[in-house]
PDB file of C-alpha atoms in Angstrom:
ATOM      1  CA  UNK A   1      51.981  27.752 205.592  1.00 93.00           C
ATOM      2  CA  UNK A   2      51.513  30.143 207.931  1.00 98.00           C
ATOM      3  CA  UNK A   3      47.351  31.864 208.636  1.00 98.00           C
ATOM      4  CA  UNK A   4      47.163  35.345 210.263  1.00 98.00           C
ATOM      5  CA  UNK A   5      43.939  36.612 211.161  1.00 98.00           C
ATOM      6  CA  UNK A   6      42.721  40.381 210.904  1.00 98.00           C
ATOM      7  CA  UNK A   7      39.385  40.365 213.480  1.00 96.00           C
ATOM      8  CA  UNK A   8      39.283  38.669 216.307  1.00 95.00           C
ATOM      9  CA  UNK A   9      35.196  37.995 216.726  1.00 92.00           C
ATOM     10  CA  UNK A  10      33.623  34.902 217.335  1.00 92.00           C
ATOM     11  CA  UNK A  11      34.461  33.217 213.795  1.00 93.00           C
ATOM     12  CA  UNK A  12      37.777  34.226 213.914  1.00 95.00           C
ATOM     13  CA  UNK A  13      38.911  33.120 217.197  1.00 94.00           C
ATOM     14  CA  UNK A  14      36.992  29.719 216.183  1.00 93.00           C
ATOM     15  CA  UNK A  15      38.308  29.259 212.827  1.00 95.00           C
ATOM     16  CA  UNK A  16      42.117  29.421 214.442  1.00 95.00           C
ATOM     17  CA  UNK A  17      41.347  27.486 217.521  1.00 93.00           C
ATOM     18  CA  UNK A  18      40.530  25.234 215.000  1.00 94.00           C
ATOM     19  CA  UNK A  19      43.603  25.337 212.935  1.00 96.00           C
ATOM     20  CA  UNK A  20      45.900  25.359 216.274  1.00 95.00           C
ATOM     21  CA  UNK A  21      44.258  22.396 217.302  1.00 93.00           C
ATOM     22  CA  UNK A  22      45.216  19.982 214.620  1.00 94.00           C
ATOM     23  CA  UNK A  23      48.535  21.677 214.402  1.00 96.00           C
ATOM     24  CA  UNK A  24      48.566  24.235 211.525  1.00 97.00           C
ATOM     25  CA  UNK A  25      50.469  27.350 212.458  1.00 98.00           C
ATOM     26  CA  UNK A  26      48.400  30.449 213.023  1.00 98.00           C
ATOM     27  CA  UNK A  27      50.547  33.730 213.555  1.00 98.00           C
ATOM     28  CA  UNK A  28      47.699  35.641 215.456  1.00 98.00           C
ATOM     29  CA  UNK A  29      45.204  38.466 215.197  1.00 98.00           C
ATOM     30  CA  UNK A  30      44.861  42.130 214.620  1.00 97.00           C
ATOM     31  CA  UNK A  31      41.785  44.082 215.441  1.00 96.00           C
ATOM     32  CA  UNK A  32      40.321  46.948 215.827  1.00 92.00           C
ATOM     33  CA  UNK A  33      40.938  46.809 219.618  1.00 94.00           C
ATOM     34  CA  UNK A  34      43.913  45.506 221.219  1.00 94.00           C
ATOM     35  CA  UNK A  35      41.591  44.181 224.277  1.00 96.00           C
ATOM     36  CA  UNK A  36      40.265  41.480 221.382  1.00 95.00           C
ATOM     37  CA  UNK A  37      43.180  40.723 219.793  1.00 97.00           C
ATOM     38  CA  UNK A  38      44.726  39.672 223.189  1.00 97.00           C
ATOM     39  CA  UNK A  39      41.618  37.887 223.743  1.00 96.00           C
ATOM     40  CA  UNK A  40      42.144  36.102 220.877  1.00 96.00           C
ATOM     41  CA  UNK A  41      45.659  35.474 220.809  1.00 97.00           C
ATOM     42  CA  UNK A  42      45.581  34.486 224.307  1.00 96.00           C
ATOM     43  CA  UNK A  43      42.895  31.697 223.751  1.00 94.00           C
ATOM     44  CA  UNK A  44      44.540  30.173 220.497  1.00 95.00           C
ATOM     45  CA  UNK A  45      48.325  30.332 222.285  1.00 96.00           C
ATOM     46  CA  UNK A  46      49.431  33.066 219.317  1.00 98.00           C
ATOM     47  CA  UNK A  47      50.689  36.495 218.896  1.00 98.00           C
ATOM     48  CA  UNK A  48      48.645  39.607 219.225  1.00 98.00           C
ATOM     49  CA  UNK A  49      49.825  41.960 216.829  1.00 98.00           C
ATOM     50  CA  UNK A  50      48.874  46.125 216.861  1.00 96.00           C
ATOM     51  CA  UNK A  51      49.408  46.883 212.986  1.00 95.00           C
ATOM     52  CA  UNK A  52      48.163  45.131 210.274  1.00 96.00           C
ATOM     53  CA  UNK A  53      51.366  45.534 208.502  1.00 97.00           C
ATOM     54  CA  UNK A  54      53.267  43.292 210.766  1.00 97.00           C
ATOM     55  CA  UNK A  55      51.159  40.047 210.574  1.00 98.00           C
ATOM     56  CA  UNK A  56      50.650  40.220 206.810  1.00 97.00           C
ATOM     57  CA  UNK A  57      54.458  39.841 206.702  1.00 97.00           C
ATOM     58  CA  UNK A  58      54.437  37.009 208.702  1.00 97.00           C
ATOM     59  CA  UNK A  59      51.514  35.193 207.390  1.00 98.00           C
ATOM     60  CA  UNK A  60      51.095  32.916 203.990  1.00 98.00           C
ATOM     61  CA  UNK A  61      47.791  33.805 204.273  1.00 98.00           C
ATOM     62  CA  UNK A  62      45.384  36.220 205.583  1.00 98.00           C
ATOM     63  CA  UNK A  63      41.737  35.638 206.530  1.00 98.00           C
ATOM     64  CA  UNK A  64      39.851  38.709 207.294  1.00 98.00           C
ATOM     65  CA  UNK A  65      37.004  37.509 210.024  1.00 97.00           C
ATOM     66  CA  UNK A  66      35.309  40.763 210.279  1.00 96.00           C
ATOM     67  CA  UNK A  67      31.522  41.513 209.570  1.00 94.00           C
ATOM     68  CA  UNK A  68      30.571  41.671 205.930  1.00 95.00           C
ATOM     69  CA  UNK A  69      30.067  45.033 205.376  1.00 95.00           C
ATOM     70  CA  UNK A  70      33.678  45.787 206.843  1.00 96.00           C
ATOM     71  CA  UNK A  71      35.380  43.424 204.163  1.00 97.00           C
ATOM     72  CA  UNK A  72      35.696  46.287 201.785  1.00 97.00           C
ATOM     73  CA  UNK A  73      37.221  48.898 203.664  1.00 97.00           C
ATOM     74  CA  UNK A  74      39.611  46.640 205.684  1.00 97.00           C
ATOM     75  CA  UNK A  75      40.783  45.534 202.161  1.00 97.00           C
ATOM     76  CA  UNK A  76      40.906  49.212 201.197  1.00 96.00           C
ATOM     77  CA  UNK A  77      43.229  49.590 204.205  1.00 95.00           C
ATOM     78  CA  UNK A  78      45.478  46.703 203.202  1.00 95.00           C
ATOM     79  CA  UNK A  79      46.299  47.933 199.788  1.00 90.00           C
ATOM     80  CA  UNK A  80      49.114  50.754 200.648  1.00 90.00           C
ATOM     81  CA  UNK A  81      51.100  47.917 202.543  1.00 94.00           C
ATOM     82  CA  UNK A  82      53.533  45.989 200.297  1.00 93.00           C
ATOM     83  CA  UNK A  83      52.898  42.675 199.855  1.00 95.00           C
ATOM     84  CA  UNK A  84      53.071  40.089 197.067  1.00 96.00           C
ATOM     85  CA  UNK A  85      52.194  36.193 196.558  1.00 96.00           C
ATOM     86  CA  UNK A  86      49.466  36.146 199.558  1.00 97.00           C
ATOM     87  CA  UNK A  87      46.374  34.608 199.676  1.00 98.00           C
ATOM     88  CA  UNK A  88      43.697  36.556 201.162  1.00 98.00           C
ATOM     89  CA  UNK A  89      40.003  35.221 202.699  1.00 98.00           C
ATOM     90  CA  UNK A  90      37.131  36.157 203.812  1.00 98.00           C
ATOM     91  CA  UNK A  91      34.633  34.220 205.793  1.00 96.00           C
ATOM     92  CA  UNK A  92      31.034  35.429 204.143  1.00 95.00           C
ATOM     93  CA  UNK A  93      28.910  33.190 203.013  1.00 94.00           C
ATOM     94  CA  UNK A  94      26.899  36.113 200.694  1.00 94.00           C
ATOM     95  CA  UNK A  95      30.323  38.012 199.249  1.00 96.00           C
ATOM     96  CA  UNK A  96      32.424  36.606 196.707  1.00 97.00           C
ATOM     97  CA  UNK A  97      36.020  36.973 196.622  1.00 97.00           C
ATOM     98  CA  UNK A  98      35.440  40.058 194.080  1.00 96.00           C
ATOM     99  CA  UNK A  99      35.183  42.248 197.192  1.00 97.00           C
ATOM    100  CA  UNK A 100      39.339  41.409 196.575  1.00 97.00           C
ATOM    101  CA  UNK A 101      39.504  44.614 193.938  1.00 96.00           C
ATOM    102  CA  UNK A 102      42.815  44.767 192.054  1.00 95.00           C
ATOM    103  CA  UNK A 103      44.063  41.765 193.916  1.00 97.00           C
ATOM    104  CA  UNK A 104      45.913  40.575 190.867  1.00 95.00           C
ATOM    105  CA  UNK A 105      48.034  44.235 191.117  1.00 95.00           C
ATOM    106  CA  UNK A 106      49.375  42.623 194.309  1.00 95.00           C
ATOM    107  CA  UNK A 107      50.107  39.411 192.710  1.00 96.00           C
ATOM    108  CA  UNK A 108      48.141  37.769 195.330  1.00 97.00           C
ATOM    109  CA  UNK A 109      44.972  35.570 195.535  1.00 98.00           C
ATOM    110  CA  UNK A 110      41.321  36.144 196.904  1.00 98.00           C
ATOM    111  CA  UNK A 111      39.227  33.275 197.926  1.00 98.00           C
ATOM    112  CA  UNK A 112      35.895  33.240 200.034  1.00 98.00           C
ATOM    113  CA  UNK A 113      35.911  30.286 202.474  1.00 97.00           C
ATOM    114  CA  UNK A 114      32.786  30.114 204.430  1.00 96.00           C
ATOM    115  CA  UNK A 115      32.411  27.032 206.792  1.00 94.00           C
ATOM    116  CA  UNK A 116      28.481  26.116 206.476  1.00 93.00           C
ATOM    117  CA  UNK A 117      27.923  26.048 210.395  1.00 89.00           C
ATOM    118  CA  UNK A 118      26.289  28.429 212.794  1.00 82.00           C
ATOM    119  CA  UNK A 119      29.488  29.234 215.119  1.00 82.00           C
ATOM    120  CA  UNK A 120      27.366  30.832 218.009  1.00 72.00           C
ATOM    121  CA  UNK A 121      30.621  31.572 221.037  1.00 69.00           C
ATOM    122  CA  UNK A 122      34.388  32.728 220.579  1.00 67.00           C
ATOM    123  CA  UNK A 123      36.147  29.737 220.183  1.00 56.00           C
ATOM    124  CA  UNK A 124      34.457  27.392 219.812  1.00 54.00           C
ATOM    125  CA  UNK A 125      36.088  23.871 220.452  1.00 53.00           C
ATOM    126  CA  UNK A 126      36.869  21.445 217.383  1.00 51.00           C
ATOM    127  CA  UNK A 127      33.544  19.075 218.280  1.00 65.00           C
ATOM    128  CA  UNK A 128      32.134  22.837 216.400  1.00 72.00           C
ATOM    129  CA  UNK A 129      33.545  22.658 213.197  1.00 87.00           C
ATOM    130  CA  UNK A 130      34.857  19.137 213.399  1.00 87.00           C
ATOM    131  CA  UNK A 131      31.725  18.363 210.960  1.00 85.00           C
ATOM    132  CA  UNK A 132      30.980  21.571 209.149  1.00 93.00           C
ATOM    133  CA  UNK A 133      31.090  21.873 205.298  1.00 95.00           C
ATOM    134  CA  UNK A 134      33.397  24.174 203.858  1.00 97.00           C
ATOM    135  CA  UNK A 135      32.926  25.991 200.417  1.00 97.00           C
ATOM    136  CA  UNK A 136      35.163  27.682 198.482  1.00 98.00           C
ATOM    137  CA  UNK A 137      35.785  30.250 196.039  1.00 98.00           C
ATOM    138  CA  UNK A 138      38.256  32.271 194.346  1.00 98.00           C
ATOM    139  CA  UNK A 139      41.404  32.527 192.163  1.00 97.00           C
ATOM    140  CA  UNK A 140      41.543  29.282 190.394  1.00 97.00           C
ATOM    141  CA  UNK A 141      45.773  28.795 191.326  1.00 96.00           C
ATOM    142  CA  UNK A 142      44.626  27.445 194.304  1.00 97.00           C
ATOM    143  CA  UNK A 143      41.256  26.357 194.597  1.00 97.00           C
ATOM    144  CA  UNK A 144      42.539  22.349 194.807  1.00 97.00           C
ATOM    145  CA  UNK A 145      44.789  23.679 197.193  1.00 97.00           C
ATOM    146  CA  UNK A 146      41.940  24.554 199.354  1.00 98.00           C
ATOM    147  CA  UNK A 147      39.747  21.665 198.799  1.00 97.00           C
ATOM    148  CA  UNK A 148      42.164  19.203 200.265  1.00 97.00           C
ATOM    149  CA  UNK A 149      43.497  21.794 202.485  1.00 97.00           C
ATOM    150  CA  UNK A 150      40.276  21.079 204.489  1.00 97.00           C
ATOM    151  CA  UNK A 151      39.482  17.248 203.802  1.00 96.00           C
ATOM    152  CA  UNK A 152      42.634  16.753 205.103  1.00 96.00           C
ATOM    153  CA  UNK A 153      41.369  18.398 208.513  1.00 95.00           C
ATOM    154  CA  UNK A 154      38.257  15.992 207.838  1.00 95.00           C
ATOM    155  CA  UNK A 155      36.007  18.115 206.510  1.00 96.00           C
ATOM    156  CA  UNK A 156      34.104  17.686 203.154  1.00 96.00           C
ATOM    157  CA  UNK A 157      34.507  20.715 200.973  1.00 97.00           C
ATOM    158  CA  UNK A 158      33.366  21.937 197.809  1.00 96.00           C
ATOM    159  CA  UNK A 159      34.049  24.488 195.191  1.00 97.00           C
ATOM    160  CA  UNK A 160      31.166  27.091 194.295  1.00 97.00           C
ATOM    161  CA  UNK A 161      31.341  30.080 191.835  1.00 96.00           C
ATOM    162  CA  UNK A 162      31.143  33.323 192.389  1.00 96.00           C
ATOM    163  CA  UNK A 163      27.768  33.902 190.652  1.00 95.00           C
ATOM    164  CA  UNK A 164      25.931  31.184 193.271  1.00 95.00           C
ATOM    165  CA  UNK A 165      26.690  32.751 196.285  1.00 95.00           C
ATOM    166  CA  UNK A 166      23.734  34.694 197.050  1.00 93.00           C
ATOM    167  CA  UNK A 167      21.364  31.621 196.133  1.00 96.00           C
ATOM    168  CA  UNK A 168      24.304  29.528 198.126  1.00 96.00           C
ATOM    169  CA  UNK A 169      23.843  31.888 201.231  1.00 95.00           C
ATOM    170  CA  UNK A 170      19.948  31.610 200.903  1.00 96.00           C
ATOM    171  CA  UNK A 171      19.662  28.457 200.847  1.00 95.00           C
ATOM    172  CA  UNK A 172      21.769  28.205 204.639  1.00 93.00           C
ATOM    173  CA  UNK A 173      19.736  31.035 206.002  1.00 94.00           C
ATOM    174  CA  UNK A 174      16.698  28.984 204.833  1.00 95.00           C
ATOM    175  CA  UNK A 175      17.994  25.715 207.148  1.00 93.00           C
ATOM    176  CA  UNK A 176      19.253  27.969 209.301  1.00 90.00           C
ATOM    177  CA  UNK A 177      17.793  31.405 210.351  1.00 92.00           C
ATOM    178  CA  UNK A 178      14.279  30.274 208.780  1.00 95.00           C
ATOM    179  CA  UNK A 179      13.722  27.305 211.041  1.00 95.00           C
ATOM    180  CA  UNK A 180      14.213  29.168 213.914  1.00 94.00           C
ATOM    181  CA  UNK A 181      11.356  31.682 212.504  1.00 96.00           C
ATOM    182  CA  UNK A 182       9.546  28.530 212.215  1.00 96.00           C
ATOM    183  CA  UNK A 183       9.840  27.406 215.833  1.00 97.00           C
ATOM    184  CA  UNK A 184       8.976  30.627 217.491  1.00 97.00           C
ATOM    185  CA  UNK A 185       5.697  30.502 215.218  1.00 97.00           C
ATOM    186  CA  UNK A 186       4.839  27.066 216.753  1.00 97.00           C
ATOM    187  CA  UNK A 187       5.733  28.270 220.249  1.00 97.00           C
ATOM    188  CA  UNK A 188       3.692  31.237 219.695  1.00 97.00           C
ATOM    189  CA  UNK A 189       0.454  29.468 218.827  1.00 97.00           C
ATOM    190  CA  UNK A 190       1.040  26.953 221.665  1.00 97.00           C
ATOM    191  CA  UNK A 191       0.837  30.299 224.012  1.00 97.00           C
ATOM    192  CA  UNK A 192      -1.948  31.210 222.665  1.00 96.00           C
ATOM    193  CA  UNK A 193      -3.479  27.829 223.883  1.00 97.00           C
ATOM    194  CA  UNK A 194      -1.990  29.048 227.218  1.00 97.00           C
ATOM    195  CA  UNK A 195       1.294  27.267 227.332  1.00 97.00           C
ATOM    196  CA  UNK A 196       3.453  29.051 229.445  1.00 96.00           C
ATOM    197  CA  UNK A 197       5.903  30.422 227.450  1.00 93.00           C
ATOM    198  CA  UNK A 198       9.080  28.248 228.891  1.00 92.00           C
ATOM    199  CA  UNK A 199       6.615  25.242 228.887  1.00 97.00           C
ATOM    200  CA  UNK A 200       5.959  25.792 224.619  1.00 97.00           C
ATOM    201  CA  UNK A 201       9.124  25.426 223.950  1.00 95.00           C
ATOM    202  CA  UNK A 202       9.657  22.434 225.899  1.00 96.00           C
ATOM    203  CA  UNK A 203       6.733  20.628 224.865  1.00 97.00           C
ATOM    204  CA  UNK A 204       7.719  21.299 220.855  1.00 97.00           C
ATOM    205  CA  UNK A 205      11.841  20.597 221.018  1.00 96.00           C
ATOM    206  CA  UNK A 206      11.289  16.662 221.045  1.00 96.00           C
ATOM    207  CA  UNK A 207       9.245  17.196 218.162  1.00 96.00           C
ATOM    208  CA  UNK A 208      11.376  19.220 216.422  1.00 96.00           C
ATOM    209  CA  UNK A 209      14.796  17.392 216.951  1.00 96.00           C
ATOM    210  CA  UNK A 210      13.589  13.981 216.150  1.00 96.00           C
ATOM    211  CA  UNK A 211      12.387  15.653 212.579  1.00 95.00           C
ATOM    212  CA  UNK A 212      15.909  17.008 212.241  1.00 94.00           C
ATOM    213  CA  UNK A 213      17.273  13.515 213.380  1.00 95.00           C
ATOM    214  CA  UNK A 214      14.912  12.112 210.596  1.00 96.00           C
ATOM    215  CA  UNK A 215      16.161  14.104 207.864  1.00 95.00           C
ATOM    216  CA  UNK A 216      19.514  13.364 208.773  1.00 93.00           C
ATOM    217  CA  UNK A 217      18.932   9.929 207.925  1.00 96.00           C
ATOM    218  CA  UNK A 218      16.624  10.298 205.233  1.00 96.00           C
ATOM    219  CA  UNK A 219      16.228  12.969 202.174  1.00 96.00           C
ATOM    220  CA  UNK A 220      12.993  15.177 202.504  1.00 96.00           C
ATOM    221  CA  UNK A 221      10.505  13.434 200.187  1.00 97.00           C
ATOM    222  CA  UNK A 222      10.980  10.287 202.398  1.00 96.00           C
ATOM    223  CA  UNK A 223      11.160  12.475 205.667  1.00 96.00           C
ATOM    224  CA  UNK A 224       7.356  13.918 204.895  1.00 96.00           C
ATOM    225  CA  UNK A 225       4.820  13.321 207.563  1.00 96.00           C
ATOM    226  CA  UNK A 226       1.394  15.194 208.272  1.00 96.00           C
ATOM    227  CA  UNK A 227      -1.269  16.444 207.006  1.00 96.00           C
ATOM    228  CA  UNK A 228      -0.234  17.909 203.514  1.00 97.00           C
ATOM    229  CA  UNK A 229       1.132  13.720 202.592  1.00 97.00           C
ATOM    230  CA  UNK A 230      -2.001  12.326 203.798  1.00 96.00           C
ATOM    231  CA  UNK A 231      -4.199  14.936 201.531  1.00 95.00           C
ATOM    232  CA  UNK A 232      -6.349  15.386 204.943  1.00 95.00           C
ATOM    233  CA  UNK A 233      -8.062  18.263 203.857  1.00 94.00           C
ATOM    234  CA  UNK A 234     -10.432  18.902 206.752  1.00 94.00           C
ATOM    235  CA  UNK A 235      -7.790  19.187 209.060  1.00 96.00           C
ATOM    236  CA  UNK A 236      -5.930  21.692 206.594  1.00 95.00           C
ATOM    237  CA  UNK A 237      -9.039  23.611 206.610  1.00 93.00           C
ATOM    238  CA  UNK A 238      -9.295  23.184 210.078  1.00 95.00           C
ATOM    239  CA  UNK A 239      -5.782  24.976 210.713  1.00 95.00           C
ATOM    240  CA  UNK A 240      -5.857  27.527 208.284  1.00 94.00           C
ATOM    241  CA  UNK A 241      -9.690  28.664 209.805  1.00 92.00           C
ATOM    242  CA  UNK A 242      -8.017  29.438 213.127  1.00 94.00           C
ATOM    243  CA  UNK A 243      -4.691  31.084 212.056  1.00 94.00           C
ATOM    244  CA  UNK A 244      -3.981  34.309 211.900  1.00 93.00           C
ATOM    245  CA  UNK A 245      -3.167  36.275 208.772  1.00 90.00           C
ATOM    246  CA  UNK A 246       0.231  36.590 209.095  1.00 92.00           C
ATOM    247  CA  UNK A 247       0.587  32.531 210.057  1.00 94.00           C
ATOM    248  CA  UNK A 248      -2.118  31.308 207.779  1.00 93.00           C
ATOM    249  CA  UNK A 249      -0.072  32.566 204.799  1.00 92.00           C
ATOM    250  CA  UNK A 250       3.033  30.918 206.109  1.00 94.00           C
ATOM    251  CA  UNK A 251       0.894  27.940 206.697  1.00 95.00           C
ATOM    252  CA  UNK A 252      -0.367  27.867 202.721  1.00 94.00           C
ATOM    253  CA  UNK A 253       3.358  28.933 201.279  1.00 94.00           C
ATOM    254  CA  UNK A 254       4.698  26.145 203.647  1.00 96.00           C
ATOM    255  CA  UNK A 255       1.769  23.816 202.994  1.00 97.00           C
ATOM    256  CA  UNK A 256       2.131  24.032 199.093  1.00 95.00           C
ATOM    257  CA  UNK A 257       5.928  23.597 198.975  1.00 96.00           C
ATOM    258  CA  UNK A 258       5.056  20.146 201.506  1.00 97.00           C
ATOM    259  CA  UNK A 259       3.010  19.269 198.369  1.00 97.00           C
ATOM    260  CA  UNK A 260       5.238  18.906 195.896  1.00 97.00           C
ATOM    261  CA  UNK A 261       7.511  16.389 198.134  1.00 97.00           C
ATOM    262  CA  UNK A 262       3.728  14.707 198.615  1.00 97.00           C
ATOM    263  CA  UNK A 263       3.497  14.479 194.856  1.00 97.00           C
ATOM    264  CA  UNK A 264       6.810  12.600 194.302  1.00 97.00           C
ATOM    265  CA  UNK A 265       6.241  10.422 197.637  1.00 97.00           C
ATOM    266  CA  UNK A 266       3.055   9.330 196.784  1.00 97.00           C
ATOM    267  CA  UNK A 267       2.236   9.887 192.273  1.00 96.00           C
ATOM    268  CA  UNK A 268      -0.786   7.428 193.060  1.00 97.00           C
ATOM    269  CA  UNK A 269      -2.565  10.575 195.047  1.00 96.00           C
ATOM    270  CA  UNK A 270      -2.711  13.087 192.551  1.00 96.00           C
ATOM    271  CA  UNK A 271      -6.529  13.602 192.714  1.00 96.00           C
ATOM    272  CA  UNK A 272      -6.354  13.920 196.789  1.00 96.00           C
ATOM    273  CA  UNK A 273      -3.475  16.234 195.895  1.00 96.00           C
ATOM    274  CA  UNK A 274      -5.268  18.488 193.476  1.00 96.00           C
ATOM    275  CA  UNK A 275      -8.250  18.872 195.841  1.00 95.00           C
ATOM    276  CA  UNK A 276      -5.560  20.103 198.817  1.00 95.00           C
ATOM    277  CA  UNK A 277      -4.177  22.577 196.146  1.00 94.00           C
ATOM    278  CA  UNK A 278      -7.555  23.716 195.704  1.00 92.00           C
ATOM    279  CA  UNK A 279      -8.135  24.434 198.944  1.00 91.00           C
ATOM    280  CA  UNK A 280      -4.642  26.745 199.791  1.00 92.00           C
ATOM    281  CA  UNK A 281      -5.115  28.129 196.637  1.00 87.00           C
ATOM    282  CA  UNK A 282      -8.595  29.438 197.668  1.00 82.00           C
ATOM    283  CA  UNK A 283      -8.200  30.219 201.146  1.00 75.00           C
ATOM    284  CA  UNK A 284      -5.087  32.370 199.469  1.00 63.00           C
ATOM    285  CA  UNK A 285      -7.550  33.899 196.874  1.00 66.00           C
ATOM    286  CA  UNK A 286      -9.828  34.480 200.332  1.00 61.00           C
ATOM    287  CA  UNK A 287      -7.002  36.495 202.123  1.00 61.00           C
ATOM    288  CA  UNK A 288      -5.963  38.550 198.394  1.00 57.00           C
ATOM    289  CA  UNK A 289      -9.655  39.649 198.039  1.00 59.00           C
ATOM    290  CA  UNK A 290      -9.849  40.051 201.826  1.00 58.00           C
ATOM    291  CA  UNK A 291      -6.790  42.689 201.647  1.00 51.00           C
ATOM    292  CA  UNK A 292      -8.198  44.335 198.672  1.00 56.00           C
ATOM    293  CA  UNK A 293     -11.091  45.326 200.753  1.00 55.00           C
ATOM    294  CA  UNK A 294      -8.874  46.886 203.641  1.00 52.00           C
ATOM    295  CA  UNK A 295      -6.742  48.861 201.105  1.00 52.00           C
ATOM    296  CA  UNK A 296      -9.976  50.101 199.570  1.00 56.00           C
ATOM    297  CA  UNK A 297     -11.764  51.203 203.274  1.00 58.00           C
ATOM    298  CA  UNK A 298      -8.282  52.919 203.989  1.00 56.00           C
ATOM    299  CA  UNK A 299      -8.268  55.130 200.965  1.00 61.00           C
ATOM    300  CA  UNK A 300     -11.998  56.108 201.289  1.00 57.00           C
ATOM    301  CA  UNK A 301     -10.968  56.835 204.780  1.00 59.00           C
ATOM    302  CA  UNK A 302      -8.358  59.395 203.055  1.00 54.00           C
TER     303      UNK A 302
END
């Protein structure tokens, strides 16, 4: 099997780094510039190539690495070449493989195969993706194919439909993206204490990478420390008193999800647990009645 690779950005000059380096042929890259596609095929030891038309004829299968919104019209562009018995990808983690229209005309297959890993440089090494979980989706000919295509590189894989790949995609960005909205909130309350702002972030990474280390060991009911799982309701009074708007309703969204893993780690504090509910649900009511009264001033400003 040979993989060719239209786009030559950071995932796609990982992905085939990857693939070179435990020895599965990779033809090389077309892009939209020749200056990347060199890049590319330079770093992976491949071929650049400066038509499209070319590397689908000498690839089994073509992965198009290209940002989302391009995935349509780059498949638009493919459709006037003649080929037959491909497989096509794409590396989203939101699209399905539908974005493959009239695929089946070309007697090929479309599969989405989105590694569930943050790839942050151009080619990045195989300690990257050495680890990262793979999902697939697609044409059902060769979803096995696919599966064992990639525990045989060592990585577990699974097979999604096309109908959970939004909530799929959500729930990485939450992990993901979300945490890192997360951190900056931290860091921003520590400068507000007057933490320099290089010193906040040092003083909260210990704190935050021995939680990830914890619930890498552990699921997240059993993971749960704080506040919220020791019902302490004065000091969750205490934060949400001194919070701003925008971070004291993060803090009671955040807080009440936290609750629910309290109520399964500990059953035998319900009552403590009902009395903390009571409390985010009424500093919540506090802020609804509290934004009521703004929207009202504004209009009799009007």
């Amino acid at each position: 099997m040979v993989i060719g690779f239209i786009g030559a950005g950071k995932v796609g000059v990982t992905l085939g780094t990857y693939f070179v380096q435990h020895q599965i042929h990779v033809s090389g890259y077309c892009s939209k510039t020749e200056a990347s596609a060199a890049f590319a095929a330079d770093a992976t030891g491949t071929k650049q190539y400066n038509h499209m038309e070319s590397l689908i004829a000498d690839s089994d299968v073509i992965f198009l690495t290209v940002p989302d919104g391009a995935i349509p019209s780059v498949w638009d562009s493919m459709k006037h070449i003649s080929f037959s018995n491909k497989m096509i990808c794409h590396c989203s983690g939101a699209l399905s493989s539908a974005v493959f229209s009239e695929i089946e005309q070309k007697q090929s297959f479309g599969y989405s195969i989105h590694p569930l890993y943050a790839i942050s440089g151009k080619g990045d090494s195989d300690e990257s993706l050495s680890n990262a979980f793979f999902t697939i989706e697609g044409a059902s000919e060769h979803l096995a194919f696919w599966q064992d295509f990639f525990q045989r590189l060592g990585n577990p894989a699974e097979v999604i439909s096309a109908d959970c790949k939004g909530k799929y995609h959500a729930a990485a960005v939450f992990v993901s993206n979300f945490v890192t909205g997360l951190f900056f909130t931290g860091t921003s309350l520590l400068q507000q204490c007057g933490f320099p702002p290089d010193c906040a972030g040092k003083a909260l990474l210990p704190l935050f990478l021995d939680n990830a280390r914890t619930l890498a060991r552990k699921d997240p009911v059993q993971a749960l420390t704080g506040p919220v799982e020791r019902a302490d309701l004065e000091t969750v009074r205490k934060h949400l008193s001194v919070l701003g708007d925008e971070e004291r309703a993060l803090y009671a969204l955040m807080s009440e999800i936290l609750l629910k893993l309290a109520r399964e780690k500990h059953p035998e504090r319900q009552d403590n647990y009902d009395a903390l509910e009571s409390v985010l649900t009424g500093f919540e009511e506090a802020d609804s009645q509290s934004l009521q009264r703004e929207e009202q001033a504004a209009g009799r400003q009007k």
